[in-house]
Coordinates of C-alpha atoms and ligand atoms in Angstrom, one line a residue:
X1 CA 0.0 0.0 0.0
X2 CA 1.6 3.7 -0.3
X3 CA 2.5 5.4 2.0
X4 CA -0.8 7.4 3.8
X5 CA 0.1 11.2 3.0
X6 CA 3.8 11.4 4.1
X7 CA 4.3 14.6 4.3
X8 CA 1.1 16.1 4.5
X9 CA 2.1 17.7 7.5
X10 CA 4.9 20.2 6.0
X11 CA 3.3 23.4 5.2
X12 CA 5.5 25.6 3.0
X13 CA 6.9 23.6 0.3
X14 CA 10.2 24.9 -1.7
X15 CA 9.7 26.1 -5.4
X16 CA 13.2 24.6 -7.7
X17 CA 13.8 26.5 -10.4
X18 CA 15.1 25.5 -14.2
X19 CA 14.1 21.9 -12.4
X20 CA 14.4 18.8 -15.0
X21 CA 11.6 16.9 -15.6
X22 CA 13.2 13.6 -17.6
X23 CA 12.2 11.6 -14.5
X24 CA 8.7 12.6 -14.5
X25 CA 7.8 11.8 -17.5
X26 CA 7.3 8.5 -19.1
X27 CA 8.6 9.1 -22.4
X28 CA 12.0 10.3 -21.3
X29 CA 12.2 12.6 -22.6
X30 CA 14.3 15.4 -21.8
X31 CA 12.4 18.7 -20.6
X32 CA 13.1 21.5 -18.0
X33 CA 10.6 23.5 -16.4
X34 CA 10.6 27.1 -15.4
X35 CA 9.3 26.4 -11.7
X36 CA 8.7 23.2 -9.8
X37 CA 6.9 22.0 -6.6
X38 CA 5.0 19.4 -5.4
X39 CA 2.0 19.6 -2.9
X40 CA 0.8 16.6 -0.7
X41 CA -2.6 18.0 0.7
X42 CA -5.4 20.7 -0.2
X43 CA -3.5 24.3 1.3
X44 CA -0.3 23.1 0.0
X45 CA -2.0 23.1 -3.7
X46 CA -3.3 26.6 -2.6
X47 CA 0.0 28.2 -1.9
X48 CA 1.1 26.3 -4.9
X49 CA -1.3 27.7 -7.1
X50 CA -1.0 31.4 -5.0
X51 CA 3.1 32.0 -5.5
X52 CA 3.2 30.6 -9.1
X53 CA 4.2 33.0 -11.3
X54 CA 3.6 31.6 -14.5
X55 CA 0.6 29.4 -15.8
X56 CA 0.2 26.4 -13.8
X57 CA 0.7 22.8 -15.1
X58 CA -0.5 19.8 -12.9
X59 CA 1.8 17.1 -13.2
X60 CA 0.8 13.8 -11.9
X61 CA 2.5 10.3 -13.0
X62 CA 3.7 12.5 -16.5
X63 CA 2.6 9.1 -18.5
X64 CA 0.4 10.5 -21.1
X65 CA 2.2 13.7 -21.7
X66 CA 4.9 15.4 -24.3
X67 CA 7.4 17.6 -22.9
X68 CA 9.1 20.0 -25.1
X69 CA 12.8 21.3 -23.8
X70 CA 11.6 24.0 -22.4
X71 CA 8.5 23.7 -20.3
X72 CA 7.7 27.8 -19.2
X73 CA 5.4 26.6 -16.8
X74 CA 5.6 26.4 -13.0
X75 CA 4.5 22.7 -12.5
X76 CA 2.4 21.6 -9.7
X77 CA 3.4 17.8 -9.0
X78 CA 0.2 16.1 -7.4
X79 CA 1.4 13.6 -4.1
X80 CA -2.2 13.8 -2.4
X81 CA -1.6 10.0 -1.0
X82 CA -3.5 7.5 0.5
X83 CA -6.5 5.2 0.2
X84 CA -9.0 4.9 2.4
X85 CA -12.2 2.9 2.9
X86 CA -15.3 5.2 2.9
X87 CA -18.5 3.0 3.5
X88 CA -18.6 -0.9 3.9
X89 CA -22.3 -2.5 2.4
X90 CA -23.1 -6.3 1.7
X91 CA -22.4 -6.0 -2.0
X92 CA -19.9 -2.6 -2.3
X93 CA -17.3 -0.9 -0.7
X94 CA -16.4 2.6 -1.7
X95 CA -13.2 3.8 -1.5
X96 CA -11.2 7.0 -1.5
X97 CA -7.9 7.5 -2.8
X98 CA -5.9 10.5 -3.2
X99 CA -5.1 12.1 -6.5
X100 CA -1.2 11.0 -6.7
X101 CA -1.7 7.7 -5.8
X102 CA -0.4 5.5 -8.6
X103 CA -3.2 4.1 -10.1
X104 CA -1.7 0.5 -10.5
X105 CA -1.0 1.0 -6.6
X106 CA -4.5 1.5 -5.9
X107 CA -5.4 -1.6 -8.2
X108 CA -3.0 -3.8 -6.5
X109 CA -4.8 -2.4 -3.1
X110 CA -8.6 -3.5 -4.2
X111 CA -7.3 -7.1 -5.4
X112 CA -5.3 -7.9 -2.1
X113 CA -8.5 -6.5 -0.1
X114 CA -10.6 -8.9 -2.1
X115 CA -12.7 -6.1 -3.8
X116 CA -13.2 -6.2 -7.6
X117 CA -14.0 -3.7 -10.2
X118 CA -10.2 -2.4 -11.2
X119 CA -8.9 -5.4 -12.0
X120 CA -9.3 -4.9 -16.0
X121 CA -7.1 -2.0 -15.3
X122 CA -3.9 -3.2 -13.6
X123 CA -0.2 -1.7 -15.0
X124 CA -2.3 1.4 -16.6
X125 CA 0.4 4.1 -15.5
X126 CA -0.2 7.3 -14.5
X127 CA -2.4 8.3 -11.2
X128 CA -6.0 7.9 -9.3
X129 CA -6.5 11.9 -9.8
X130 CA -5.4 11.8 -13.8
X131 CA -7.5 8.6 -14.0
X132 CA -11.2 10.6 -15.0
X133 CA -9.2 13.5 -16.7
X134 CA -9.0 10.9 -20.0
X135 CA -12.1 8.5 -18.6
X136 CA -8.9 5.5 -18.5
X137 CA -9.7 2.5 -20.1
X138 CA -8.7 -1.0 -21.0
X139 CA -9.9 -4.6 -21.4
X140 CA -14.1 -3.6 -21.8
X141 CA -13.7 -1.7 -18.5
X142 CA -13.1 2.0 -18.1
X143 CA -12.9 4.2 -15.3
X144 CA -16.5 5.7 -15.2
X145 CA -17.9 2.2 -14.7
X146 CA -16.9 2.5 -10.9
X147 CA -16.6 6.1 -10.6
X148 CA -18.7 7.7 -7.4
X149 CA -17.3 11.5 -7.6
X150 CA -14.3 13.3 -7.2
X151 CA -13.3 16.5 -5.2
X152 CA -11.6 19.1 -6.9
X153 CA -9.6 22.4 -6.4
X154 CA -10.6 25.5 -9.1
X155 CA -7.6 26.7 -10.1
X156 CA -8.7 30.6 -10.3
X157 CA -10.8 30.6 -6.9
X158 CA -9.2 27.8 -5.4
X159 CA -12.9 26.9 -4.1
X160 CA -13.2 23.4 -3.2
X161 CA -16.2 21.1 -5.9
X162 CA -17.2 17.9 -5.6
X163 CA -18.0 16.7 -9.1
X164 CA -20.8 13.7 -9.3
X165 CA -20.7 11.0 -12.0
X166 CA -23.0 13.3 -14.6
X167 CA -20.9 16.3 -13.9
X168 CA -17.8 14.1 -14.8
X169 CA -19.2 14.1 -18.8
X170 CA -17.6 10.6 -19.5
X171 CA -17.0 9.8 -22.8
X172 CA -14.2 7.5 -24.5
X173 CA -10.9 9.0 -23.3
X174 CA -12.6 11.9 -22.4
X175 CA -14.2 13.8 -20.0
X176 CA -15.3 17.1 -18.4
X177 CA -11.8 17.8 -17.7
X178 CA -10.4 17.7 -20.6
X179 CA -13.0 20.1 -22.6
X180 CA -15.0 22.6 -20.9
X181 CA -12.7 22.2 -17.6
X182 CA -10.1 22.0 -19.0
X183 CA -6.9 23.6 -16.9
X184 CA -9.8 25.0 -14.7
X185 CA -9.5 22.4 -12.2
X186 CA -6.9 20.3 -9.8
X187 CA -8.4 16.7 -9.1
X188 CA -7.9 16.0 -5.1
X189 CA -8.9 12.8 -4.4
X190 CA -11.4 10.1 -6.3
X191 CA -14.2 8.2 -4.7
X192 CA -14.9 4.7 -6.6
X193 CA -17.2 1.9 -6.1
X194 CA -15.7 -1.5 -5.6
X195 CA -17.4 -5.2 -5.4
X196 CA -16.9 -7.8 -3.0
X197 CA -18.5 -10.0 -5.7
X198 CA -17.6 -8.5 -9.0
X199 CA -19.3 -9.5 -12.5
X200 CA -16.0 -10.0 -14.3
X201 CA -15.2 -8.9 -17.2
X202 CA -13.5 -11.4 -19.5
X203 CA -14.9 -11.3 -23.0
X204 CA -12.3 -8.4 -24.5
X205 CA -9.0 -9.6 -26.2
X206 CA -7.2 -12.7 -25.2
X207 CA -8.5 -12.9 -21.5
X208 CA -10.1 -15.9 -21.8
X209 CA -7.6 -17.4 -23.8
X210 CA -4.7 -16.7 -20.9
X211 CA -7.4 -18.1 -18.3
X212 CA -7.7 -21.3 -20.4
X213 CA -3.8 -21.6 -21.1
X214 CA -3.5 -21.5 -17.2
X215 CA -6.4 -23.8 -16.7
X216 CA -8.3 -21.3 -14.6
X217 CA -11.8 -22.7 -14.2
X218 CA -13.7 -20.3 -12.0
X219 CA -11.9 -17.5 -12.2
X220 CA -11.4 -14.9 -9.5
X221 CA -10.7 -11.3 -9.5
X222 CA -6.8 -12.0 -8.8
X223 CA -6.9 -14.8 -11.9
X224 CA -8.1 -11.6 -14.1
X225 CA -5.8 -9.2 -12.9
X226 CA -2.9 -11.4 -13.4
X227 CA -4.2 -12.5 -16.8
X228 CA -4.2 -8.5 -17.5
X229 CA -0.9 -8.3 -15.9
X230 CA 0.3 -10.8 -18.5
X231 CA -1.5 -9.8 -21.5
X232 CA 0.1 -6.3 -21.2
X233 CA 3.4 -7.5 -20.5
X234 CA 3.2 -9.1 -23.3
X235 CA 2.3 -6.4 -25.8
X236 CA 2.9 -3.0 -24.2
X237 CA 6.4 -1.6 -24.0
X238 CA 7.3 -1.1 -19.5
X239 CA 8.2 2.5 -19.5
X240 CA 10.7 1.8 -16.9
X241 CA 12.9 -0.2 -19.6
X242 CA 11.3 2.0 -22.7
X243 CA 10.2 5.4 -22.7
X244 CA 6.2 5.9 -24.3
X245 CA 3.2 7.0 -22.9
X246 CA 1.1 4.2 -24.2
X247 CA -1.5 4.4 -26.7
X248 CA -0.1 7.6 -29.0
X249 CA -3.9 7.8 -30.8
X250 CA -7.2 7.3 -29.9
X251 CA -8.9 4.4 -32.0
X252 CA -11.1 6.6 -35.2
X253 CA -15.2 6.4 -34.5
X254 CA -16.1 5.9 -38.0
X255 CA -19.7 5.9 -39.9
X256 CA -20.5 2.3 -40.8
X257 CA -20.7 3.1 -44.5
X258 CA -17.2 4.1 -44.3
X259 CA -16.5 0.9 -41.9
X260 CA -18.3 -1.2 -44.8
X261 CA -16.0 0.4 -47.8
X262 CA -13.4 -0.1 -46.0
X263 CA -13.9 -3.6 -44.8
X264 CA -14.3 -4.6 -48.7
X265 CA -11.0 -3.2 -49.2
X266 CA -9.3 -4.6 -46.2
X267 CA -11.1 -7.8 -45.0
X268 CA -9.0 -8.1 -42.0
X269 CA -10.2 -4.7 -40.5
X270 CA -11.6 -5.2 -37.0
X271 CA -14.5 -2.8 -36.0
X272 CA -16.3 -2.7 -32.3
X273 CA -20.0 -1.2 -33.1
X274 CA -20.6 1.9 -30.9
X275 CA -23.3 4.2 -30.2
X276 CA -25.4 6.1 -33.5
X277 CA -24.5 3.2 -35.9
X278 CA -20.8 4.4 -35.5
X279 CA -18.1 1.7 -35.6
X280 CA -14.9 2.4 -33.5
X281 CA -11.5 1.2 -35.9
X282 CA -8.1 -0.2 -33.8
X283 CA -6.2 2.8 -34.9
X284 CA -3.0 0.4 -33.9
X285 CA -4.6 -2.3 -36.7
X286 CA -4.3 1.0 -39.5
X287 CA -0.9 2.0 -38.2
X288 CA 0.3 -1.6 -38.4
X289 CA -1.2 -2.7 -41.8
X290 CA 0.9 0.7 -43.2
X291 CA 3.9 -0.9 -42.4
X292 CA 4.9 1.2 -39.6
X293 CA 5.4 -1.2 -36.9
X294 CA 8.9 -1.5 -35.9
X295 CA 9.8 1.9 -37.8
X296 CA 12.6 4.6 -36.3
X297 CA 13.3 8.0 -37.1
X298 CA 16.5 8.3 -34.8
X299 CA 15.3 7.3 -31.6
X300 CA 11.6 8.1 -31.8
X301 CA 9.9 4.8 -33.1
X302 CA 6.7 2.9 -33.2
X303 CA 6.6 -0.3 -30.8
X304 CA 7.6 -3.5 -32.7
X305 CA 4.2 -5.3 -30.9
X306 CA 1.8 -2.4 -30.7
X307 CA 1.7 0.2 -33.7
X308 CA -0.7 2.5 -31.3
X309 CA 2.5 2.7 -29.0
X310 CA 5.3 5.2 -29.8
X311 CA 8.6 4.7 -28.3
X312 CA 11.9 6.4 -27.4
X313 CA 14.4 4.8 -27.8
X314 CA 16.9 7.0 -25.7
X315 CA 17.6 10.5 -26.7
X316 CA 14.6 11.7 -28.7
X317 CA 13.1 14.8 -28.6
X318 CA 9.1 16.2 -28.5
X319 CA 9.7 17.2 -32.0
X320 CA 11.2 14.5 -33.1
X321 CA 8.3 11.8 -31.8
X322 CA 5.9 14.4 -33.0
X323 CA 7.1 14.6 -36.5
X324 CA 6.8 11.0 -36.4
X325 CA 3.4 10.7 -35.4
X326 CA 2.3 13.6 -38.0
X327 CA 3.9 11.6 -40.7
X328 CA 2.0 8.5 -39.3
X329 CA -1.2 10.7 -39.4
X330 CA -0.8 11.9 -42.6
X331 CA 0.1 8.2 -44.2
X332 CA -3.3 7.0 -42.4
X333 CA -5.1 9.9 -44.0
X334 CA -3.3 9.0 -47.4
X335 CA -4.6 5.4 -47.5
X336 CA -7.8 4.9 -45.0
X337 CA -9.3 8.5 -45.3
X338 CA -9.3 8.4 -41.4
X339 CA -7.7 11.3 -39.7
X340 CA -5.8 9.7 -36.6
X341 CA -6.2 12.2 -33.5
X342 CA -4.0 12.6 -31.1
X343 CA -4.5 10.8 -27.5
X344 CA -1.4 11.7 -25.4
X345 CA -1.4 15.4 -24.4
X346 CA 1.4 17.0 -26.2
X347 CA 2.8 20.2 -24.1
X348 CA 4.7 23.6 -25.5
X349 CA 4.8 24.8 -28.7
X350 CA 5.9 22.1 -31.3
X351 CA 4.1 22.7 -34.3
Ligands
LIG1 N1 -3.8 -4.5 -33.7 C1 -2.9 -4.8 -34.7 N2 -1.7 -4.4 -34.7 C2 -1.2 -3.6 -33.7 C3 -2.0 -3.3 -32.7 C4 -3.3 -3.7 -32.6 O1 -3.3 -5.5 -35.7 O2 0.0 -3.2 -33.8 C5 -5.1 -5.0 -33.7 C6 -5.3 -6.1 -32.6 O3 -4.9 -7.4 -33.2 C7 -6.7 -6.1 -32.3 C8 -7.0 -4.6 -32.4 O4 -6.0 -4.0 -33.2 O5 -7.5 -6.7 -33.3 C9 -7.1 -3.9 -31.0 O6 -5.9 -4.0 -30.4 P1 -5.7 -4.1 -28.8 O7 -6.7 -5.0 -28.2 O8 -4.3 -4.2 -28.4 O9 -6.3 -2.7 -28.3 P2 -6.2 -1.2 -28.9 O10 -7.5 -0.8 -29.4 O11 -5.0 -1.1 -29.8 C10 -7.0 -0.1 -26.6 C11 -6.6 1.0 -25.7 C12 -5.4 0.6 -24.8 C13 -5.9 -0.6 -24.0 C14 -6.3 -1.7 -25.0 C15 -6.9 -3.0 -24.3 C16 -7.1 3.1 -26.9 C17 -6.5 4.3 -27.5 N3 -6.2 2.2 -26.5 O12 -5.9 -0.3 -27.5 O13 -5.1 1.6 -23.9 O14 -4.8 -1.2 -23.2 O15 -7.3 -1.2 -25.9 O16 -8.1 -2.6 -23.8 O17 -8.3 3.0 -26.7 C18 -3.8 3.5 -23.5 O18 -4.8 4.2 -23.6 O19 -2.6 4.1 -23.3 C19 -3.8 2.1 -23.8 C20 -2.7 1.3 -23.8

């Protein structure tokens, strides 16, 4: 479990100047900022927010992020810790964890406790508070499925709002947060809904498969987590041995008549039928069939096992794995008539 708000006692925390983010973010990339600190509890955030003297950026586990060189921000690294049980009933639990928490920390928590519900979203980097910002997903399970509310921090009047489940505006990778409230707000701590006995979740990707190679019969929340564990071992690159922020793109929402043209052209396509007749396309299925798996310039690449994934492979640069990606996005437009959008937020001025 981590540690339960270490130093949420210190009051005055020091601002570091020209402070080098490389560590903090999951690419590796390397990137200064203008003005650092990190804040551990709600007045810390205040004085944070108070004494900064350029715009504010909230850094929290820096895994779905782009950071040029120069980042002239002062950045406000969120360690709200702990996790804390709420309310017990028969069925549920709800539970409250703070908004640096590392997500897959907070996962590993609700498995060992016996509660399911995260499971389906074991090694997603990144943080509990950043987990609603992009509506986190993975496996047929995203984040709004046990989402209760949240408690947030405005940025302007630092007023303290809790936000409900409506007020959250889920959508796929997306949320409240990231359009109308967007930089408005500072997520303090997320309240989820967890269950002692679970409807699990096994019918995306090869779940079931791993379950039957293992001979799992009945599986239980642990079997699914480590069979999620596994899968994404298997396919996504660690950060900690190569530097990405996961899925580069969001998968394209297509019409079906352009699914159905396409489908004739390229029998292989996979499509998942979504909501107004709209089919949602693998984006990593387009990038791969175009031959870019595997493919460097320098040392920005594409993953060798997932084409959604871009990689560095030790020195690049924001520009350089952004020049990547546009070429990617305009070879996708070229040959599928799909124009690829952007899923990691990409920081700075590099267009
Ligand atoms: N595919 C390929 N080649 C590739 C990659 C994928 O042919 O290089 C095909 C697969 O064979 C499969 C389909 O594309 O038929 C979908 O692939 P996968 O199941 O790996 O999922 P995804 O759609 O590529 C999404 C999420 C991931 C999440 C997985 C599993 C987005 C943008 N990405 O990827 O999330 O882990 O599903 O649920 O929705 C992330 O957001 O950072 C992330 C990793």
């Amino acid at each position: 479990m981590p540690p339960d708000s270490w130093d949420s006692n210190i009051s005055s925390m020091p601002i570091d100047t020209n402070y080098s983010l490389v560590a903090l973010n999951t690419f590796g990339v390397r990137s200064t900022c203008a003005a650092y600190t990190s804040f551990a509890n709600e007045d810390q955030l205040r004085e944070g927010l108070e004494q900064a003297e350029r715009p504010v950026f909230i850094l929290g586990g820096g895994s779905n992020i782009l950071l040029p060189d120069f980042l002239d921000n002062t950045v406000l690294h969120n360690r709200i810790m702990g996790i804390r049980i709420l309310s017990t009933h028969p069925e549920t639990v709800t539970v409250r964890a703070g908004g640096g928490v590392l997500w897959h920390d907070l996962v590993t928590w609700a498995v060992d406790q016996g509660l399911g519900g995260l499971e389906n979203l074991a090694l997603i980097p990144g943080t509990a508070g950043a987990a609603p910002i992009q509506n986190i997903g993975a496996y047929g399970v995203e984040l709004t499925d046990r989402f209760v509310q949240l408690t947030a921090m405005n940025r302007a009047s630092q007023a303290i709002r809790i936000f409900d489940h409506a007020e959250c505006a889920f959508g796929y990778r997306d949320s409240f947060f990231k359009g109308e409230g967007r930089d408005q707000w500072v997520i303090l701590d997320v309240d989820l809904r967890l269950s002692r006995n679970p409807e699990l979740q096994l019918d995306y990707g090869a779940i079931r498969d791993v379950l039957r190679d293992r001979q799992v019969g009945q599986p239980g929340i642990r079997d699914v987590f480590d069979a999620v564990v596994a899968i994404r071992q298997s396919k996504l690159p660690d950060p900690a041995e190569i530097g990405n922020a996961g899925s580069f793109f969001k998968n394209p929402v297509i019409a079906e008549l352009a699914f159905r043209n396409l489908k004739d052209r390229y029998p292989g396509l996979p499509g998942y039928p979504g909501e107004d007749g709209m089919v949602k396309v693998p984006a990593g299925w387009l990038i791969d069939q175009a031959g870019w798996k595997g493919v460097r310039r320098g040392d920005a690449g594409v993953h060798d096992r997932q084409a959604l994934v871009l990689v560095n492979h030790g020195q690049a640069t924001a520009q350089e794995i952004r020049g990547l990606a546009r070429e990617i996005m305009a070879d996708i437009h070229d040959r599928f008539g799909i124009d690829l959008e952007q899923e990691v937020n990409i920081l700075g001025n590099l267009d």
